[in-house]
Every structure is written in C-alpha cells, then in structure tokens.
C-alpha cells in the first residue's frame, strides 16, 4: 500500500480522505462521530470539510460539519492525530475571496473546529472579482500567521491555477501544494486533459471529489426505484442518464473478480492513476470498509483496460 506524504510536512497518511460533507446533513452528529471513531481506529487520519457544509440543507447556515468535527476532536483529545482540511469562499455571508472575508472566515472555522490551526486550507472556488495577486497575498498571510499549514485550490480554471502558481513563485509567497478537482470514473476529461499536466508541472497533491459520484459508483443505483427518495439521488441520476450504468456494470464485474465492493474498485482506479487520496464519505461506520479496502486493492492490467474503456467518454 502506498502511503503518501501530507503536503508541507513529512507525515505519511492512509490515502483515503474522509469527506465531511454528510456530517450534520445525511449523517447525524452521533453517527458522524461513530464514523470518525471508526476511521481513526482503522488507521485513517485525513478529514476534509468546508465552512459551507451543509448550507444547502433546509434550516442550515453552513459550519455544521466543522462544528461536529471540532466537537469530536475536542471530546476525544485527538487533534494531533487528525489532519484537517477545510475550505473558504462558499459559505453564505462569507462568499468570495476578498482579503478581509477570508481571514474572518478562517477565524470562524478555527473556532468551530476548536483548534488553532488548519492543516490544509482551500480556496473553495476561484473568485474572479479578486485579482490573483491579492488572493496569493491573502493565503500567504494565513500561512505565515501560523494558523494554516498548507494552501490548496479547488474549482480553478487551468489558466487561473497557473497564474496563481506563477504569481506566488514570483512574489516569494507560499505556493499551493494541493488541488481538489472534480475527478472520477464518470468525470474524467476536465481533469485529465486540463489539470493533470499542471499537477505534474507544479508537483501538486490531488484530493479529488466526488470520487464515488454521489454514491453512484457504489453500485447502489441500478433502477429508477433506487434514485427515488435518496438525498443524493438527483446527482446520481445525472450520471445514469449520461450512460454511466455501463461504468457501474464494469465496476461490479471487476469487484466480483476481486471479492470486493464496487466502491473499492472505483477508488482504487483513482489511486492507480496517481490521485494522492480520493475524497469519499460515509454516513455510517459500516460504509467505511469498502473505502479502506481500496488502499489494499491491486488492479490488474485487465481491470484497468476494462475500466478505462467503459469510462472513456466521460
């Protein structure tokens, strides 16, 4: 099993990035803490959240996921055992990447997380109303203050990503060390054609979402009845309508050959293609094992060829 090094440190970690998106949304606080306990016990350490999670849910304002994660770390006294990533720029009332808004949002995230540092702090999305040189200066300040360990970028165009990297280098500012792109078996072209060359050029870690395509690549969505009444069913349906059920069929076939779940194969495919650690979520502890199994699964050449071919149009 490959154990990557966390950006900006010499610390290795299990290459699964547990997504905090469900915490306080599809997973209650109690269930979320059970998932976190099980993840840590199994050797995991890297948890991803955002200040905007889960502002889209009725009655939510954002920050729910961070609060659950922060309370869990405080109650367990395990902050040093956990690698925490969060994001800024999409929370209602803190949208965008203006200097003062980012630094205020950072303080609010630290308070919700009950910590004095964030290991990896992402710009959740580019803000084209803010010049790249100003964004660079803001995130440089956050790192130099000691409150942020490393900087990541999510949802930037290739041109703006390159501009950020080159501007930071020219200014002698802190360089981003990671990106969080959309990438999975049913979402390939944008990353592989446009971002992968920049990853290689700038030696960036890749923590991709949604690695399981909102649950679609777990194999649980096969019929119309499977989509109905599920909180993520709408997102998963779009993949099916685009021809994704053929990808699921191939995943099931490969999974059957190895005696694992389709989710394990979907994540192993990403690891096999050089992703540092895919982001995958669990609402219940029993959903963790397929995620963890991906780190132990070795795909064969036949497996790779089958999956690459069936997903090529995505």
CSV table of C-alpha atoms in Angstrom, one decimal:
chain,number,residue,atom,x,y,z
A,1,UNK,CA,0.0,0.0,0.0
A,2,UNK,CA,1.3,3.4,-1.0
A,3,UNK,CA,1.4,5.9,1.9
A,4,UNK,CA,1.7,9.5,0.6
A,5,UNK,CA,3.2,12.4,2.5
A,6,UNK,CA,0.9,15.2,3.6
A,7,UNK,CA,1.5,18.5,1.8
A,8,UNK,CA,4.1,20.7,3.6
A,9,UNK,CA,5.0,18.0,6.1
A,10,UNK,CA,7.0,14.8,6.3
A,11,UNK,CA,3.9,13.0,7.8
A,12,UNK,CA,2.6,10.0,5.9
A,13,UNK,CA,-1.1,9.0,5.9
A,14,UNK,CA,-3.6,6.4,4.7
A,15,UNK,CA,-4.5,7.5,1.2
A,16,UNK,CA,-8.2,8.0,1.8
A,17,UNK,CA,-9.5,11.5,2.5
A,18,UNK,CA,-12.7,11.1,4.6
A,19,UNK,CA,-15.3,13.6,3.3
A,20,UNK,CA,-17.1,15.6,6.0
A,21,UNK,CA,-19.9,16.6,3.6
A,22,UNK,CA,-22.5,14.3,5.2
A,23,UNK,CA,-21.8,15.4,8.8
A,24,UNK,CA,-24.9,17.1,10.2
A,25,UNK,CA,-26.7,16.6,6.9
A,26,UNK,CA,-27.3,12.9,5.8
A,27,UNK,CA,-25.4,11.8,8.9
A,28,UNK,CA,-26.5,12.9,12.4
A,29,UNK,CA,-23.9,14.2,14.9
A,30,UNK,CA,-23.9,10.9,16.7
A,31,UNK,CA,-23.5,8.9,13.5
A,32,UNK,CA,-20.8,11.2,12.2
A,33,UNK,CA,-18.8,10.8,15.4
A,34,UNK,CA,-19.1,7.0,15.1
A,35,UNK,CA,-17.8,7.2,11.5
A,36,UNK,CA,-14.9,9.4,12.7
A,37,UNK,CA,-14.1,7.0,15.5
A,38,UNK,CA,-14.0,4.0,13.2
A,39,UNK,CA,-11.9,5.8,10.6
A,40,UNK,CA,-9.3,6.8,13.1
A,41,UNK,CA,-9.3,3.3,14.6
A,42,UNK,CA,-8.7,1.8,11.1
A,43,UNK,CA,-5.6,3.9,10.6
A,44,UNK,CA,-7.2,6.9,8.8
A,45,UNK,CA,-6.3,10.4,9.7
A,46,UNK,CA,-7.2,12.9,6.9
A,47,UNK,CA,-10.7,14.5,7.1
A,48,UNK,CA,-12.0,17.0,4.6
A,49,UNK,CA,-14.7,19.6,5.3
A,50,UNK,CA,-15.7,23.2,4.4
A,51,UNK,CA,-17.2,26.1,6.1
A,52,UNK,CA,-20.1,25.9,3.6
A,53,UNK,CA,-21.2,22.4,4.7
A,54,UNK,CA,-24.2,22.0,4.8
A,55,UNK,CA,-25.7,25.3,4.0
A,56,UNK,CA,-27.8,23.9,1.2
A,57,UNK,CA,-29.9,21.9,3.6
A,58,UNK,CA,-33.2,23.4,4.9
A,59,UNK,CA,-32.6,25.3,8.2
A,60,UNK,CA,-28.8,25.1,7.9
A,61,UNK,CA,-26.4,28.1,7.6
A,62,UNK,CA,-23.1,26.4,7.0
A,63,UNK,CA,-20.5,25.4,9.5
A,64,UNK,CA,-22.5,22.3,10.7
A,65,UNK,CA,-19.8,19.8,9.5
A,66,UNK,CA,-16.9,21.8,11.0
A,67,UNK,CA,-18.7,22.0,14.4
A,68,UNK,CA,-19.3,18.3,14.5
A,69,UNK,CA,-15.6,17.6,13.6
A,70,UNK,CA,-14.4,20.2,16.1
A,71,UNK,CA,-16.5,18.8,19.0
A,72,UNK,CA,-15.4,15.3,18.2
A,73,UNK,CA,-11.7,16.2,18.3
A,74,UNK,CA,-12.1,18.2,21.5
A,75,UNK,CA,-14.0,15.5,23.3
A,76,UNK,CA,-11.5,12.8,22.2
A,77,UNK,CA,-8.5,14.9,22.7
A,78,UNK,CA,-7.1,13.7,19.4
A,79,UNK,CA,-6.4,16.8,17.4
A,80,UNK,CA,-2.8,15.9,16.8
A,81,UNK,CA,-3.8,12.5,15.3
A,82,UNK,CA,-6.1,14.2,12.7
A,83,UNK,CA,-5.2,16.0,9.5
A,84,UNK,CA,-7.8,18.6,8.9
A,85,UNK,CA,-8.7,20.3,5.6
A,86,UNK,CA,-11.4,22.9,5.3
A,87,UNK,CA,-12.4,25.5,2.6
A,88,UNK,CA,-13.4,29.1,2.3
A,89,UNK,CA,-15.4,31.0,-0.2
A,90,UNK,CA,-18.9,29.5,-0.4
A,91,UNK,CA,-20.4,29.9,3.0
A,92,UNK,CA,-23.4,32.2,2.9
A,93,UNK,CA,-22.3,35.6,4.2
A,94,UNK,CA,-18.6,34.7,3.5
A,95,UNK,CA,-18.7,34.2,-0.2
A,96,UNK,CA,-15.7,35.0,-2.3
A,97,UNK,CA,-12.0,35.5,-1.6
A,98,UNK,CA,-11.7,39.1,-0.6
A,99,UNK,CA,-8.9,39.5,1.9
A,100,UNK,CA,-10.9,40.6,5.0
A,101,UNK,CA,-13.6,38.0,4.3
A,102,UNK,CA,-11.1,35.1,4.0
A,103,UNK,CA,-9.3,36.0,7.2
A,104,UNK,CA,-12.6,36.4,9.1
A,105,UNK,CA,-13.8,33.1,7.8
A,106,UNK,CA,-10.6,31.5,8.8
A,107,UNK,CA,-11.1,32.6,12.4
A,108,UNK,CA,-14.6,31.4,12.4
A,109,UNK,CA,-13.5,28.0,11.1
A,110,UNK,CA,-10.9,27.7,13.7
A,111,UNK,CA,-13.5,28.4,16.4
A,112,UNK,CA,-15.9,25.8,15.0
A,113,UNK,CA,-13.1,23.3,14.7
A,114,UNK,CA,-11.9,24.1,18.2
A,115,UNK,CA,-8.3,24.3,17.0
A,116,UNK,CA,-5.5,26.8,16.5
A,117,UNK,CA,-4.5,25.5,13.1
A,118,UNK,CA,-5.9,24.1,9.8
A,119,UNK,CA,-3.5,21.6,8.1
A,120,UNK,CA,-4.8,22.3,4.6
A,121,UNK,CA,-6.8,25.4,3.7
A,122,UNK,CA,-8.5,25.6,0.3
A,123,UNK,CA,-10.0,28.3,-1.7
A,124,UNK,CA,-13.3,26.5,-2.3
A,125,UNK,CA,-13.7,28.2,-5.7
A,126,UNK,CA,-12.0,30.9,-7.6
A,127,UNK,CA,-13.3,34.4,-7.2
A,128,UNK,CA,-12.6,36.2,-10.4
A,129,UNK,CA,-13.5,39.6,-8.9
A,130,UNK,CA,-10.4,39.3,-6.8
A,131,UNK,CA,-7.0,39.6,-8.6
A,132,UNK,CA,-4.9,36.5,-8.3
A,133,UNK,CA,-2.0,38.6,-6.8
A,134,UNK,CA,-4.4,39.6,-4.0
A,135,UNK,CA,-5.5,36.0,-3.4
A,136,UNK,CA,-1.9,34.9,-3.2
A,137,UNK,CA,-1.2,37.6,-0.6
A,138,UNK,CA,-4.2,36.6,1.5
A,139,UNK,CA,-3.3,32.9,1.7
A,140,UNK,CA,0.3,33.7,2.2
A,141,UNK,CA,-0.6,35.8,5.2
A,142,UNK,CA,-2.8,33.0,6.5
A,143,UNK,CA,0.1,30.5,6.4
A,144,UNK,CA,2.7,32.9,7.8
A,145,UNK,CA,0.4,33.7,10.7
A,146,UNK,CA,0.7,30.0,11.8
A,147,UNK,CA,-3.0,29.3,11.5
A,148,UNK,CA,-2.7,27.4,8.2
A,149,UNK,CA,-0.2,24.7,7.4
A,150,UNK,CA,-0.7,24.5,3.6
A,151,UNK,CA,-2.8,26.0,0.8
A,152,UNK,CA,-5.0,24.2,-1.7
A,153,UNK,CA,-7.1,25.4,-4.6
A,154,UNK,CA,-10.4,23.9,-5.7
A,155,UNK,CA,-12.5,24.7,-8.8
A,156,UNK,CA,-10.0,26.9,-10.6
A,157,UNK,CA,-9.7,27.0,-14.3
A,158,UNK,CA,-6.3,25.8,-15.7
A,159,UNK,CA,-5.3,29.4,-16.7
A,160,UNK,CA,-6.1,30.8,-13.2
A,161,UNK,CA,-4.4,27.9,-11.5
A,162,UNK,CA,-1.3,28.5,-13.5
A,163,UNK,CA,-1.5,32.2,-12.8
A,164,UNK,CA,-1.8,31.6,-9.0
A,165,UNK,CA,1.2,29.3,-9.0
A,166,UNK,CA,3.4,31.6,-11.1
A,167,UNK,CA,2.4,34.7,-9.2
A,168,UNK,CA,3.1,33.0,-5.8
A,169,UNK,CA,6.5,31.9,-7.1
A,170,UNK,CA,7.3,35.4,-8.4
A,171,UNK,CA,6.3,37.1,-5.2
A,172,UNK,CA,8.2,34.6,-3.0
A,173,UNK,CA,4.8,33.8,-1.4
A,174,UNK,CA,3.6,30.4,-0.1
A,175,UNK,CA,2.9,28.1,-3.0
A,176,UNK,CA,-0.3,26.0,-3.1
A,177,UNK,CA,0.6,22.3,-2.6
A,178,UNK,CA,-2.7,20.7,-3.4
A,179,UNK,CA,-5.8,20.9,-5.6
A,180,UNK,CA,-9.2,19.5,-5.2
A,181,UNK,CA,-10.6,18.8,-8.6
A,182,UNK,CA,-13.7,17.0,-9.8
A,183,UNK,CA,-12.5,13.6,-10.9
A,184,UNK,CA,-14.0,10.1,-11.0
A,185,UNK,CA,-14.7,7.3,-13.5
A,186,UNK,CA,-17.7,9.3,-14.6
A,187,UNK,CA,-16.0,12.7,-14.7
A,188,UNK,CA,-12.6,12.3,-16.4
A,189,UNK,CA,-12.0,14.7,-19.3
A,190,UNK,CA,-11.8,18.0,-17.4
A,191,UNK,CA,-9.1,16.7,-15.0
A,192,UNK,CA,-7.1,14.5,-17.4
A,193,UNK,CA,-7.0,17.0,-20.3
A,194,UNK,CA,-6.7,20.3,-18.5
A,195,UNK,CA,-5.4,19.9,-14.9
A,196,UNK,CA,-3.3,16.7,-14.9
A,197,UNK,CA,-0.5,18.5,-16.9
A,198,UNK,CA,-0.4,21.3,-14.3
A,199,UNK,CA,-0.3,18.7,-11.4
A,200,UNK,CA,2.8,17.2,-13.0
A,201,UNK,CA,4.4,20.6,-13.7
A,202,UNK,CA,3.9,22.0,-10.2
A,203,UNK,CA,4.1,18.8,-8.3
A,204,UNK,CA,0.7,19.2,-6.7
A,205,UNK,CA,-1.1,16.7,-4.4
A,206,UNK,CA,-4.5,15.7,-5.8
A,207,UNK,CA,-7.5,15.2,-3.5
A,208,UNK,CA,-10.4,14.6,-5.9
A,209,UNK,CA,-14.2,14.8,-5.4
A,210,UNK,CA,-16.8,13.3,-5.7
A,211,UNK,CA,-14.7,10.2,-6.0
A,212,UNK,CA,-17.8,7.9,-5.8
A,213,UNK,CA,-20.0,10.3,-7.8
A,214,UNK,CA,-22.5,11.0,-5.0
A,215,UNK,CA,-22.8,7.3,-4.4
A,216,UNK,CA,-23.4,6.3,-8.0
A,217,UNK,CA,-20.2,4.3,-8.2
A,218,UNK,CA,-21.0,2.3,-5.2
A,219,UNK,CA,-23.4,0.2,-7.3
A,220,UNK,CA,-26.5,1.0,-5.3
A,221,UNK,CA,-28.2,2.9,-8.1
A,222,UNK,CA,-29.3,0.5,-10.8
A,223,UNK,CA,-33.0,1.1,-11.3
A,224,UNK,CA,-35.4,4.1,-11.1
A,225,UNK,CA,-36.6,3.0,-7.7
A,226,UNK,CA,-33.0,3.3,-6.4
A,227,UNK,CA,-32.9,7.0,-7.1
A,228,UNK,CA,-36.3,7.9,-5.6
A,229,UNK,CA,-36.3,9.3,-2.1
A,230,UNK,CA,-32.5,9.5,-1.7
A,231,UNK,CA,-30.8,12.8,-0.7
A,232,UNK,CA,-28.1,12.2,-3.4
A,233,UNK,CA,-30.4,10.5,-5.9
A,234,UNK,CA,-30.7,13.6,-8.1
A,235,UNK,CA,-27.0,13.9,-8.6
A,236,UNK,CA,-26.5,10.2,-9.2
A,237,UNK,CA,-29.4,10.2,-11.7
A,238,UNK,CA,-27.4,12.5,-14.0
A,239,UNK,CA,-24.6,10.0,-14.3
A,240,UNK,CA,-27.1,7.3,-15.2
A,241,UNK,CA,-28.7,9.5,-17.9
A,242,UNK,CA,-25.3,10.1,-19.4
A,243,UNK,CA,-24.6,6.4,-19.8
A,244,UNK,CA,-23.0,5.7,-16.5
A,245,UNK,CA,-24.7,2.5,-15.8
A,246,UNK,CA,-22.3,0.8,-18.2
A,247,UNK,CA,-19.5,2.0,-15.9
A,248,UNK,CA,-21.3,0.6,-12.9
A,249,UNK,CA,-21.7,-2.8,-14.6
A,250,UNK,CA,-17.9,-2.8,-15.3
A,251,UNK,CA,-17.2,-1.9,-11.7
A,252,UNK,CA,-19.4,-4.7,-10.5
A,253,UNK,CA,-17.6,-7.2,-12.8
A,254,UNK,CA,-14.2,-6.1,-11.6
A,255,UNK,CA,-15.3,-6.1,-8.0
A,256,UNK,CA,-16.7,-9.6,-8.3
A,257,UNK,CA,-13.3,-10.8,-9.6
A,258,UNK,CA,-11.5,-9.4,-6.5
A,259,UNK,CA,-14.2,-10.2,-4.0
A,260,UNK,CA,-14.7,-6.5,-3.0
A,261,UNK,CA,-17.3,-3.8,-3.3
A,262,UNK,CA,-17.6,-1.6,-6.4
A,263,UNK,CA,-16.7,1.4,-4.4
A,264,UNK,CA,-13.4,-0.2,-3.6
A,265,UNK,CA,-12.6,-0.6,-7.3
A,266,UNK,CA,-13.7,3.0,-8.1
A,267,UNK,CA,-11.3,4.4,-5.5
A,268,UNK,CA,-8.5,2.0,-6.4
A,269,UNK,CA,-8.8,3.2,-10.0
A,270,UNK,CA,-8.2,6.8,-8.9
A,271,UNK,CA,-5.2,5.8,-6.7
A,272,UNK,CA,-3.9,3.7,-9.6
A,273,UNK,CA,-4.0,6.9,-11.8
A,274,UNK,CA,-1.9,8.9,-9.4
A,275,UNK,CA,-4.5,10.6,-7.2
A,276,UNK,CA,-2.9,11.3,-3.8
A,277,UNK,CA,-6.1,10.4,-1.9
A,278,UNK,CA,-9.6,10.5,-3.2
A,279,UNK,CA,-12.3,12.1,-1.1
A,280,UNK,CA,-15.0,9.6,-0.1
A,281,UNK,CA,-17.8,9.9,2.5
A,282,UNK,CA,-19.5,7.5,4.9
A,283,UNK,CA,-22.7,8.2,6.8
A,284,UNK,CA,-22.4,5.0,8.9
A,285,UNK,CA,-19.3,3.1,10.2
A,286,UNK,CA,-20.1,0.0,8.1
A,287,UNK,CA,-19.7,2.1,4.9
A,288,UNK,CA,-16.0,2.6,5.7
A,289,UNK,CA,-14.6,-0.8,4.9
A,290,UNK,CA,-15.1,-0.5,1.2
A,291,UNK,CA,-13.3,2.8,1.2
A,292,UNK,CA,-10.4,1.5,3.2
A,293,UNK,CA,-10.2,-1.7,1.1
A,294,UNK,CA,-9.3,0.4,-1.9
A,295,UNK,CA,-5.9,1.2,-0.4
A,296,UNK,CA,-5.1,-2.5,-0.4
A,297,UNK,CA,-6.6,-3.4,-3.8
A,298,UNK,CA,-4.2,-4.0,-6.7
A,299,UNK,CA,-5.9,-3.7,-10.1
A,300,UNK,CA,-4.7,-5.9,-12.9
A,301,UNK,CA,-4.0,-4.8,-16.4
A,302,UNK,CA,-7.3,-6.4,-17.5
A,303,UNK,CA,-9.1,-4.4,-14.8
A,304,UNK,CA,-7.5,-1.1,-15.9
A,305,UNK,CA,-8.2,-1.7,-19.6
A,306,UNK,CA,-11.9,-2.6,-18.9
A,307,UNK,CA,-12.5,0.5,-16.7
A,308,UNK,CA,-10.6,2.9,-18.9
A,309,UNK,CA,-12.5,1.8,-22.0
A,310,UNK,CA,-16.0,1.9,-20.5
A,311,UNK,CA,-15.4,5.4,-18.9
A,312,UNK,CA,-13.5,6.9,-21.9
A,313,UNK,CA,-16.4,9.2,-23.0
A,314,UNK,CA,-16.7,10.8,-19.6
